[in-house]
Amino acid sequence: MPPRYPRDFHGHGPDRPDAAWPGGARIAVSFVVNYEEGGENCLLHGDAASEAFLSEIVGAAPWPGQRHWNMESIYDYGARAGFWRLHRLFTGANIPVTVYGVATALARSPAQVAAMQDADWEIASHGLKWIDYKDFSEADEAADMAAAIELHTQVTGSPPKGWYTGRASENTVALAAQQGFDWISDTYDDDLPYWAEAGDRDQLIIPYTLDCNDMRFATAQGFNSGDQFYAYLRDTFDALYAEGVEGRPAMMSVGLHCRLVGRPGRVQALRRFVEYVQGHEGVWCARRADIAAHWAEHHPHQRRVRSSELGHEAFVEQFGGVFEHSPWVAEGAWGLELGRAHDTALGLHSAMCRVFRAAPPEDRLRVLQAHPDLAGKLAAARRLTDDSTAEQASAGLDALTDAERETFAAMNSAYVAKHGFPFIIAVRDHSKAGILRAFERRVNNGTEVEFDEACRQVERIARLRLEAML
């Protein structure tokens, strides 16, 4: 197989599905509390250096071989004070929460775990430790993932149903999919859940957020005040809510950290946003587990044959006739860097047109010459391809009067004599009368102009054929 591009730029496409949220909600809002305190890089945890990520210390760097007392103290605040402030806020507002719980952090915080469970918060796994996995081998990351699941189960009494590493590697999603989680959130690529095919498993992905996230209080080009955080959350909510009113409901994730938004100077912004959300009708505040269950029920995955995954023979057999009697166009398209974006009629048409347009004029001329005359002898003798037969019939060209047939025959002869290829038009776009008008107009064009127009029509015919196939 030629190279196949693994990233998916198409997603749900221009017309995303109706999420059909419960009660006809216009938006689903998922509040996520990242519980990392006690799972961060620290010599006490067997790490080589101190933590340097997401704290009040601007420009922090790891301290190899040393404990960073200030960093540890900041993380401790999240567990000792910030968590309880968020717990009071969400339980008081009766809003369900998903926790991304680092297993070792949960193990070091029994009171907080009990509070999560008493509040019926979903506790998903946030990995074994709050560390970066970009340089881990696949085997080592898999071992940590297995250890995280085991420890999580011991601490909470049940295995996690959802997964989010956060500081992930290119292997994270594939490894998590092997564990059978109900959902995985290590992507940031959509406003709706979607299905990913991981071998024989259909894996639900619920994308997360790094923009509606209090982590930007601790990053460059981030939030300097609670007002900025609130305004950004509000604007995001307003945009998605309006889309829901228009019939395209989506979901909004809000990422929170106990040591960041749990500070008094920031929590009021979150409180205002919670009140703002609750001041709107048609809002579904849900745990990610609830969103996953809803999506699995109302939008189950349906596998289909994807053009980018077909072998050469099967690909050419299926698409070799899209450009009339010119399988070389399909062969060339198969050899391109195809991906999920090319598994639609529009996407595959784009790839095939690239091949057609890159071909020398003499090859494109042969494609034009492979097309039959409209209502010509081949049609009368029923020797057209199935596609051409259906196309001509769609405009009534299979039921001409004798006079109409003579008119077409005369115009065909005149056109071919002048230009050297038959008159080509995407007949599905026109009526019989419209085709005749185009015939009369175009026969007088110069051959260079008509060659370009005929090529555009060939591409249009190919698009219509692909739409009927895919």
XYZ file of N, CA, C and O in Angstrom, residues 157-158 185 439:
16
model
N -12.412 1.077 44.211
C -13.290 -0.077 44.301
C -13.792 -0.579 42.965
O -14.452 -1.623 42.897
N -13.484 0.135 41.887
C -13.901 -0.319 40.555
C -12.938 0.247 39.520
O -12.348 1.320 39.724
N -10.259 10.563 26.124
C -10.327 12.008 25.857
C -8.996 12.624 25.469
O -8.841 13.847 25.531
N -25.594 22.898 -26.067
C -25.034 22.355 -27.302
C -24.896 23.477 -28.349
O -23.830 23.682 -28.954
